């Protein structure tokens, strides 16, 4: 009886997965075998392996890697300090709060901050450095992306640190381990699952960025997400856009497998 009841509860979940995960993926796969004129072809897959798309793929992975690394370097110390503060839940809420703001609004805010007459250049002028071109650069793209993704890296790492048994750290220090050795041999290995979850939460969406590349990088940064948007909305070559999406899905699946928990 309990087994049947459990199966009934699974029905909404299975329907959701089929309708909003499996069906869209199959639809993308289906469209990837058609050219711009609606004729069946495998030319899209051959075209993907040309230098221009391979360079775009490398660029997407490179920028996603940079965004993930910088997010991790900022998020781990932040999460560690949060676990030591008195009102850590409040501080965590303040870090997560920006995720409630619409992404487009945050991007437009940085357009003002990094603009010629924005706050960043005003500070540079005050320091005597002078006005610089900050917008439409690789720096501005990576900076804004890291700012947007940091909360998604902080949260799983914070949870992993909170679950860490403090007696293990105390034992390492009692046995003569330095603070760095304790972190390297005890703290970090025991929180690696949180790091992996954070890397997943940042690297995967960073692969398919397109809005930030247009508004902040000024199309100087071309990623797979930008190419998909171009093919679907500008050139109307849905087949090529779907083909890029197929490879993007495969790349995301590989990342999940590599960073997943093997227990």
mmCIF file of C-alpha atoms in Angstrom:
data_model
loop_
_atom_site.group_PDB
_atom_site.id
_atom_site.type_symbol
_atom_site.label_atom_id
_atom_site.label_comp_id
_atom_site.label_asym_id
_atom_site.label_seq_id
_atom_site.Cartn_x
_atom_site.Cartn_y
_atom_site.Cartn_z
ATOM 1 C CA UNK A 1 0.000 0.000 0.000
ATOM 2 C CA UNK A 2 2.799 2.392 0.941
ATOM 3 C CA UNK A 3 4.636 1.518 -2.279
ATOM 4 C CA UNK A 4 1.581 2.388 -4.384
ATOM 5 C CA UNK A 5 1.091 5.660 -2.517
ATOM 6 C CA UNK A 6 4.704 6.602 -3.122
ATOM 7 C CA UNK A 7 4.297 5.896 -6.840
ATOM 8 C CA UNK A 8 1.270 8.211 -6.947
ATOM 9 C CA UNK A 9 3.331 11.014 -5.405
ATOM 10 C CA UNK A 10 5.979 10.469 -8.092
ATOM 11 C CA UNK A 11 3.533 11.148 -10.947
ATOM 12 C CA UNK A 12 3.686 14.999 -10.807
ATOM 13 C CA UNK A 13 7.472 14.885 -10.608
ATOM 14 C CA UNK A 14 7.776 12.495 -13.561
ATOM 15 C CA UNK A 15 5.336 14.574 -15.621
ATOM 16 C CA UNK A 16 7.306 17.734 -14.839
ATOM 17 C CA UNK A 17 10.594 16.097 -15.882
ATOM 18 C CA UNK A 18 9.104 14.695 -19.097
ATOM 19 C CA UNK A 19 7.342 17.912 -20.143
ATOM 20 C CA UNK A 20 9.945 20.491 -19.138
ATOM 21 C CA UNK A 21 13.264 18.611 -19.327
ATOM 22 C CA UNK A 22 13.089 15.566 -21.615
ATOM 23 C CA UNK A 23 10.676 16.999 -24.218
ATOM 24 C CA UNK A 24 12.611 20.284 -24.744
ATOM 25 C CA UNK A 25 15.895 18.379 -25.106
ATOM 26 C CA UNK A 26 14.348 16.029 -27.685
ATOM 27 C CA UNK A 27 12.866 19.027 -29.506
ATOM 28 C CA UNK A 28 16.278 20.728 -29.643
ATOM 29 C CA UNK A 29 17.832 17.500 -30.911
ATOM 30 C CA UNK A 30 15.097 17.233 -33.578
ATOM 31 C CA UNK A 31 15.594 20.790 -34.852
ATOM 32 C CA UNK A 32 19.366 20.334 -34.993
ATOM 33 C CA UNK A 33 18.940 18.073 -38.059
ATOM 34 C CA UNK A 34 17.286 20.773 -40.209
ATOM 35 C CA UNK A 35 18.886 23.580 -42.165
ATOM 36 C CA UNK A 36 17.579 27.134 -42.515
ATOM 37 C CA UNK A 37 15.296 26.053 -45.370
ATOM 38 C CA UNK A 38 13.733 23.239 -43.348
ATOM 39 C CA UNK A 39 15.548 20.413 -45.136
ATOM 40 C CA UNK A 40 16.889 17.430 -43.196
ATOM 41 C CA UNK A 41 20.684 17.538 -42.932
ATOM 42 C CA UNK A 42 23.692 16.744 -40.757
ATOM 43 C CA UNK A 43 25.609 19.732 -42.120
ATOM 44 C CA UNK A 44 24.976 21.654 -38.898
ATOM 45 C CA UNK A 45 27.100 19.175 -36.951
ATOM 46 C CA UNK A 46 29.882 19.385 -39.550
ATOM 47 C CA UNK A 47 29.701 23.175 -39.405
ATOM 48 C CA UNK A 48 30.062 23.146 -35.619
ATOM 49 C CA UNK A 49 33.536 21.610 -35.955
ATOM 50 C CA UNK A 50 34.807 24.444 -38.126
ATOM 51 C CA UNK A 51 37.414 26.843 -36.606
ATOM 52 C CA UNK A 52 34.942 29.656 -35.905
ATOM 53 C CA UNK A 53 32.661 27.537 -33.721
ATOM 54 C CA UNK A 54 35.522 25.667 -32.061
ATOM 55 C CA UNK A 55 37.095 29.021 -31.166
ATOM 56 C CA UNK A 56 33.736 30.147 -29.776
ATOM 57 C CA UNK A 57 33.499 26.950 -27.719
ATOM 58 C CA UNK A 58 36.998 27.445 -26.321
ATOM 59 C CA UNK A 59 36.151 31.067 -25.497
ATOM 60 C CA UNK A 60 32.980 30.003 -23.675
ATOM 61 C CA UNK A 61 34.854 27.446 -21.575
ATOM 62 C CA UNK A 62 37.690 29.861 -20.866
ATOM 63 C CA UNK A 63 35.431 32.642 -19.610
ATOM 64 C CA UNK A 64 33.273 30.182 -17.649
ATOM 65 C CA UNK A 65 36.466 28.835 -16.062
ATOM 66 C CA UNK A 66 37.670 32.333 -15.137
ATOM 67 C CA UNK A 67 34.287 33.278 -13.675
ATOM 68 C CA UNK A 68 34.197 30.058 -11.638
ATOM 69 C CA UNK A 69 37.757 30.433 -10.329
ATOM 70 C CA UNK A 70 37.319 34.074 -9.283
ATOM 71 C CA UNK A 71 33.951 33.283 -7.711
ATOM 72 C CA UNK A 72 35.517 30.440 -5.731
ATOM 73 C CA UNK A 73 38.475 32.556 -4.589
ATOM 74 C CA UNK A 74 36.091 35.189 -3.246
ATOM 75 C CA UNK A 75 33.282 32.918 -2.047
ATOM 76 C CA UNK A 76 35.287 30.416 0.026
ATOM 77 C CA UNK A 77 36.916 32.968 2.383
ATOM 78 C CA UNK A 78 33.597 34.804 2.549
ATOM 79 C CA UNK A 79 31.693 31.662 3.497
ATOM 80 C CA UNK A 80 34.400 30.734 6.022
ATOM 81 C CA UNK A 81 34.222 34.150 7.684
ATOM 82 C CA UNK A 82 30.426 33.967 7.736
ATOM 83 C CA UNK A 83 30.562 30.776 9.803
ATOM 84 C CA UNK A 84 32.665 32.647 12.398
ATOM 85 C CA UNK A 85 30.466 35.744 12.672
ATOM 86 C CA UNK A 86 27.790 36.270 15.303
ATOM 87 C CA UNK A 87 24.832 36.993 13.034
ATOM 88 C CA UNK A 88 25.841 34.695 10.193
ATOM 89 C CA UNK A 89 22.323 34.008 8.932
ATOM 90 C CA UNK A 90 21.701 37.739 8.574
ATOM 91 C CA UNK A 91 24.953 38.272 6.672
ATOM 92 C CA UNK A 92 24.190 35.287 4.471
ATOM 93 C CA UNK A 93 20.791 36.778 3.699
ATOM 94 C CA UNK A 94 22.435 40.068 2.686
ATOM 95 C CA UNK A 95 24.723 38.182 0.296
ATOM 96 C CA UNK A 96 21.826 36.254 -1.235
ATOM 97 C CA UNK A 97 19.555 39.315 -1.391
ATOM 98 C CA UNK A 98 20.919 40.615 -4.746
ATOM 99 C CA UNK A 99 19.746 37.389 -6.411
ATOM 100 C CA UNK A 100 16.174 38.565 -5.811
ATOM 101 C CA UNK A 101 16.795 41.558 -8.075
ATOM 102 C CA UNK A 102 16.121 41.120 -11.780
ATOM 103 C CA UNK A 103 19.299 40.271 -13.694
ATOM 104 C CA UNK A 104 18.641 42.920 -16.335
ATOM 105 C CA UNK A 105 18.356 45.629 -13.673
ATOM 106 C CA UNK A 106 21.705 44.639 -12.167
ATOM 107 C CA UNK A 107 23.350 44.699 -15.579
ATOM 108 C CA UNK A 108 21.944 48.163 -16.325
ATOM 109 C CA UNK A 109 23.215 49.346 -12.934
ATOM 110 C CA UNK A 110 26.748 48.364 -13.949
ATOM 111 C CA UNK A 111 26.303 50.199 -17.237
ATOM 112 C CA UNK A 112 25.991 53.333 -15.130
ATOM 113 C CA UNK A 113 28.782 52.418 -12.709
ATOM 114 C CA UNK A 114 31.336 51.538 -15.417
ATOM 115 C CA UNK A 115 30.251 54.220 -17.886
ATOM 116 C CA UNK A 116 32.438 57.148 -18.917
ATOM 117 C CA UNK A 117 30.796 59.396 -16.324
ATOM 118 C CA UNK A 118 30.043 56.617 -13.849
ATOM 119 C CA UNK A 119 31.189 55.998 -10.301
ATOM 120 C CA UNK A 120 34.208 53.875 -11.265
ATOM 121 C CA UNK A 121 35.678 56.575 -13.507
ATOM 122 C CA UNK A 122 34.862 59.251 -10.922
ATOM 123 C CA UNK A 123 36.987 57.341 -8.395
ATOM 124 C CA UNK A 124 39.806 56.974 -10.955
ATOM 125 C CA UNK A 125 39.653 60.707 -11.643
ATOM 126 C CA UNK A 126 39.878 61.436 -7.906
ATOM 127 C CA UNK A 127 42.942 59.188 -7.615
ATOM 128 C CA UNK A 128 44.566 61.039 -10.516
ATOM 129 C CA UNK A 129 44.531 58.042 -12.846
ATOM 130 C CA UNK A 130 42.110 59.590 -15.315
ATOM 131 C CA UNK A 131 39.120 58.277 -17.236
ATOM 132 C CA UNK A 132 39.454 54.736 -18.553
ATOM 133 C CA UNK A 133 37.432 52.589 -20.911
ATOM 134 C CA UNK A 134 35.958 50.073 -18.463
ATOM 135 C CA UNK A 135 32.783 49.089 -20.267
ATOM 136 C CA UNK A 136 32.975 46.763 -23.269
ATOM 137 C CA UNK A 137 36.108 45.018 -22.002
ATOM 138 C CA UNK A 138 36.921 41.511 -20.841
ATOM 139 C CA UNK A 139 37.459 42.881 -17.336
ATOM 140 C CA UNK A 140 33.964 44.359 -17.077
ATOM 141 C CA UNK A 141 32.408 41.155 -18.409
ATOM 142 C CA UNK A 142 34.207 38.899 -15.917
ATOM 143 C CA UNK A 143 33.693 41.347 -13.035
ATOM 144 C CA UNK A 144 29.934 41.645 -13.525
ATOM 145 C CA UNK A 145 29.572 37.896 -14.091
ATOM 146 C CA UNK A 146 31.464 37.102 -10.876
ATOM 147 C CA UNK A 147 29.331 39.594 -8.960
ATOM 148 C CA UNK A 148 26.166 37.927 -10.229
ATOM 149 C CA UNK A 149 27.294 34.353 -9.550
ATOM 150 C CA UNK A 150 29.053 34.764 -6.175
ATOM 151 C CA UNK A 151 25.900 34.080 -4.069
ATOM 152 C CA UNK A 152 25.462 30.744 -5.865
ATOM 153 C CA UNK A 153 29.003 29.800 -4.889
ATOM 154 C CA UNK A 154 28.802 31.079 -1.304
ATOM 155 C CA UNK A 155 25.646 29.214 -0.299
ATOM 156 C CA UNK A 156 26.737 25.558 -0.870
ATOM 157 C CA UNK A 157 30.194 26.247 0.587
ATOM 158 C CA UNK A 158 28.636 27.904 3.634
ATOM 159 C CA UNK A 159 26.358 24.884 4.141
ATOM 160 C CA UNK A 160 29.321 22.501 3.852
ATOM 161 C CA UNK A 161 31.333 24.507 6.398
ATOM 162 C CA UNK A 162 28.368 24.602 8.760
ATOM 163 C CA UNK A 163 28.117 20.803 8.645
ATOM 164 C CA UNK A 164 31.836 20.382 9.367
ATOM 165 C CA UNK A 165 32.488 18.849 12.769
ATOM 166 C CA UNK A 166 34.597 21.436 14.674
ATOM 167 C CA UNK A 167 36.142 18.719 16.822
ATOM 168 C CA UNK A 168 38.060 17.515 13.739
ATOM 169 C CA UNK A 169 39.663 20.941 13.372
ATOM 170 C CA UNK A 170 40.449 21.064 17.088
ATOM 171 C CA UNK A 171 42.018 17.608 16.886
ATOM 172 C CA UNK A 172 44.252 18.670 13.995
ATOM 173 C CA UNK A 173 45.425 21.760 15.886
ATOM 174 C CA UNK A 174 46.041 19.718 19.066
ATOM 175 C CA UNK A 175 48.218 17.343 17.044
ATOM 176 C CA UNK A 176 50.431 20.256 16.009
ATOM 177 C CA UNK A 177 49.056 21.122 12.588
ATOM 178 C CA UNK A 178 49.344 24.759 11.543
ATOM 179 C CA UNK A 179 46.305 26.773 10.461
ATOM 180 C CA UNK A 180 47.233 26.326 6.777
ATOM 181 C CA UNK A 181 47.857 22.580 7.168
ATOM 182 C CA UNK A 182 44.562 22.174 9.000
ATOM 183 C CA UNK A 183 42.743 23.951 6.208
ATOM 184 C CA UNK A 184 44.557 22.028 3.466
ATOM 185 C CA UNK A 185 44.332 18.556 5.044
ATOM 186 C CA UNK A 186 41.077 18.755 7.027
ATOM 187 C CA UNK A 187 38.750 21.669 6.274
ATOM 188 C CA UNK A 188 38.967 21.838 2.488
ATOM 189 C CA UNK A 189 38.756 18.063 1.816
ATOM 190 C CA UNK A 190 35.713 17.770 4.088
ATOM 191 C CA UNK A 191 33.945 20.670 2.348
ATOM 192 C CA UNK A 192 34.840 19.626 -1.207
ATOM 193 C CA UNK A 193 31.232 18.609 -1.928
ATOM 194 C CA UNK A 194 30.139 22.181 -1.274
ATOM 195 C CA UNK A 195 32.885 23.457 -3.572
ATOM 196 C CA UNK A 196 31.769 21.059 -6.318
ATOM 197 C CA UNK A 197 28.142 22.120 -5.935
ATOM 198 C CA UNK A 198 29.172 25.774 -6.116
ATOM 199 C CA UNK A 199 31.296 25.169 -9.208
ATOM 200 C CA UNK A 200 28.345 23.450 -10.864
ATOM 201 C CA UNK A 201 26.035 26.327 -9.975
ATOM 202 C CA UNK A 202 28.461 28.849 -11.510
ATOM 203 C CA UNK A 203 30.252 27.097 -14.373
ATOM 204 C CA UNK A 204 27.182 25.636 -16.073
ATOM 205 C CA UNK A 205 25.150 28.878 -16.432
ATOM 206 C CA UNK A 206 28.359 30.819 -17.190
ATOM 207 C CA UNK A 207 28.789 28.666 -20.303
ATOM 208 C CA UNK A 208 25.584 30.006 -21.822
ATOM 209 C CA UNK A 209 25.741 33.715 -20.918
ATOM 210 C CA UNK A 210 24.458 36.043 -23.612
ATOM 211 C CA UNK A 211 22.806 39.127 -22.078
ATOM 212 C CA UNK A 212 25.936 40.240 -20.230
ATOM 213 C CA UNK A 213 28.087 39.673 -23.322
ATOM 214 C CA UNK A 214 25.883 42.096 -25.256
ATOM 215 C CA UNK A 215 25.324 44.831 -22.680
ATOM 216 C CA UNK A 216 28.546 44.782 -20.660
ATOM 217 C CA UNK A 217 31.096 43.332 -23.106
ATOM 218 C CA UNK A 218 29.538 45.009 -26.166
ATOM 219 C CA UNK A 219 29.797 41.773 -28.187
ATOM 220 C CA UNK A 220 33.585 41.774 -27.716
ATOM 221 C CA UNK A 221 33.063 38.477 -25.886
ATOM 222 C CA UNK A 222 31.331 35.874 -28.051
ATOM 223 C CA UNK A 223 30.106 32.723 -26.301
ATOM 224 C CA UNK A 224 27.953 29.767 -27.258
ATOM 225 C CA UNK A 225 24.994 31.444 -25.563
ATOM 226 C CA UNK A 226 25.464 34.504 -27.767
ATOM 227 C CA UNK A 227 25.638 32.309 -30.880
ATOM 228 C CA UNK A 228 22.441 30.478 -29.935
ATOM 229 C CA UNK A 229 20.635 33.790 -29.452
ATOM 230 C CA UNK A 230 21.928 35.050 -32.815
ATOM 231 C CA UNK A 231 20.776 31.955 -34.700
ATOM 232 C CA UNK A 232 17.341 31.804 -33.122
ATOM 233 C CA UNK A 233 16.466 35.516 -33.058
ATOM 234 C CA UNK A 234 18.547 37.155 -35.809
ATOM 235 C CA UNK A 235 19.517 34.747 -38.596
ATOM 236 C CA UNK A 236 16.499 32.491 -37.941
ATOM 237 C CA UNK A 237 18.744 29.458 -38.457
ATOM 238 C CA UNK A 238 17.072 27.370 -35.798
ATOM 239 C CA UNK A 239 18.877 24.226 -36.885
ATOM 240 C CA UNK A 240 22.341 25.642 -36.216
ATOM 241 C CA UNK A 241 21.167 27.240 -32.986
ATOM 242 C CA UNK A 242 19.762 23.893 -31.853
ATOM 243 C CA UNK A 243 23.006 22.134 -32.823
ATOM 244 C CA UNK A 244 25.046 24.504 -30.649
ATOM 245 C CA UNK A 245 22.522 23.936 -27.849
ATOM 246 C CA UNK A 246 22.987 20.149 -28.178
ATOM 247 C CA UNK A 247 26.748 20.463 -27.681
ATOM 248 C CA UNK A 248 26.154 22.888 -24.829
ATOM 249 C CA UNK A 249 23.872 20.358 -23.113
ATOM 250 C CA UNK A 250 26.504 17.642 -23.602
ATOM 251 C CA UNK A 251 29.176 19.912 -22.106
ATOM 252 C CA UNK A 252 26.957 20.681 -19.127
ATOM 253 C CA UNK A 253 26.273 16.971 -18.584
ATOM 254 C CA UNK A 254 30.018 16.252 -18.623
ATOM 255 C CA UNK A 255 30.624 18.999 -16.050
ATOM 256 C CA UNK A 256 27.906 17.541 -13.811
ATOM 257 C CA UNK A 257 29.438 14.063 -14.089
ATOM 258 C CA UNK A 258 32.954 15.331 -13.330
ATOM 259 C CA UNK A 259 31.952 17.478 -10.358
ATOM 260 C CA UNK A 260 29.179 15.200 -9.104
ATOM 261 C CA UNK A 261 29.214 13.255 -5.846
ATOM 262 C CA UNK A 262 30.348 9.707 -6.543
ATOM 263 C CA UNK A 263 28.984 8.260 -3.303
#
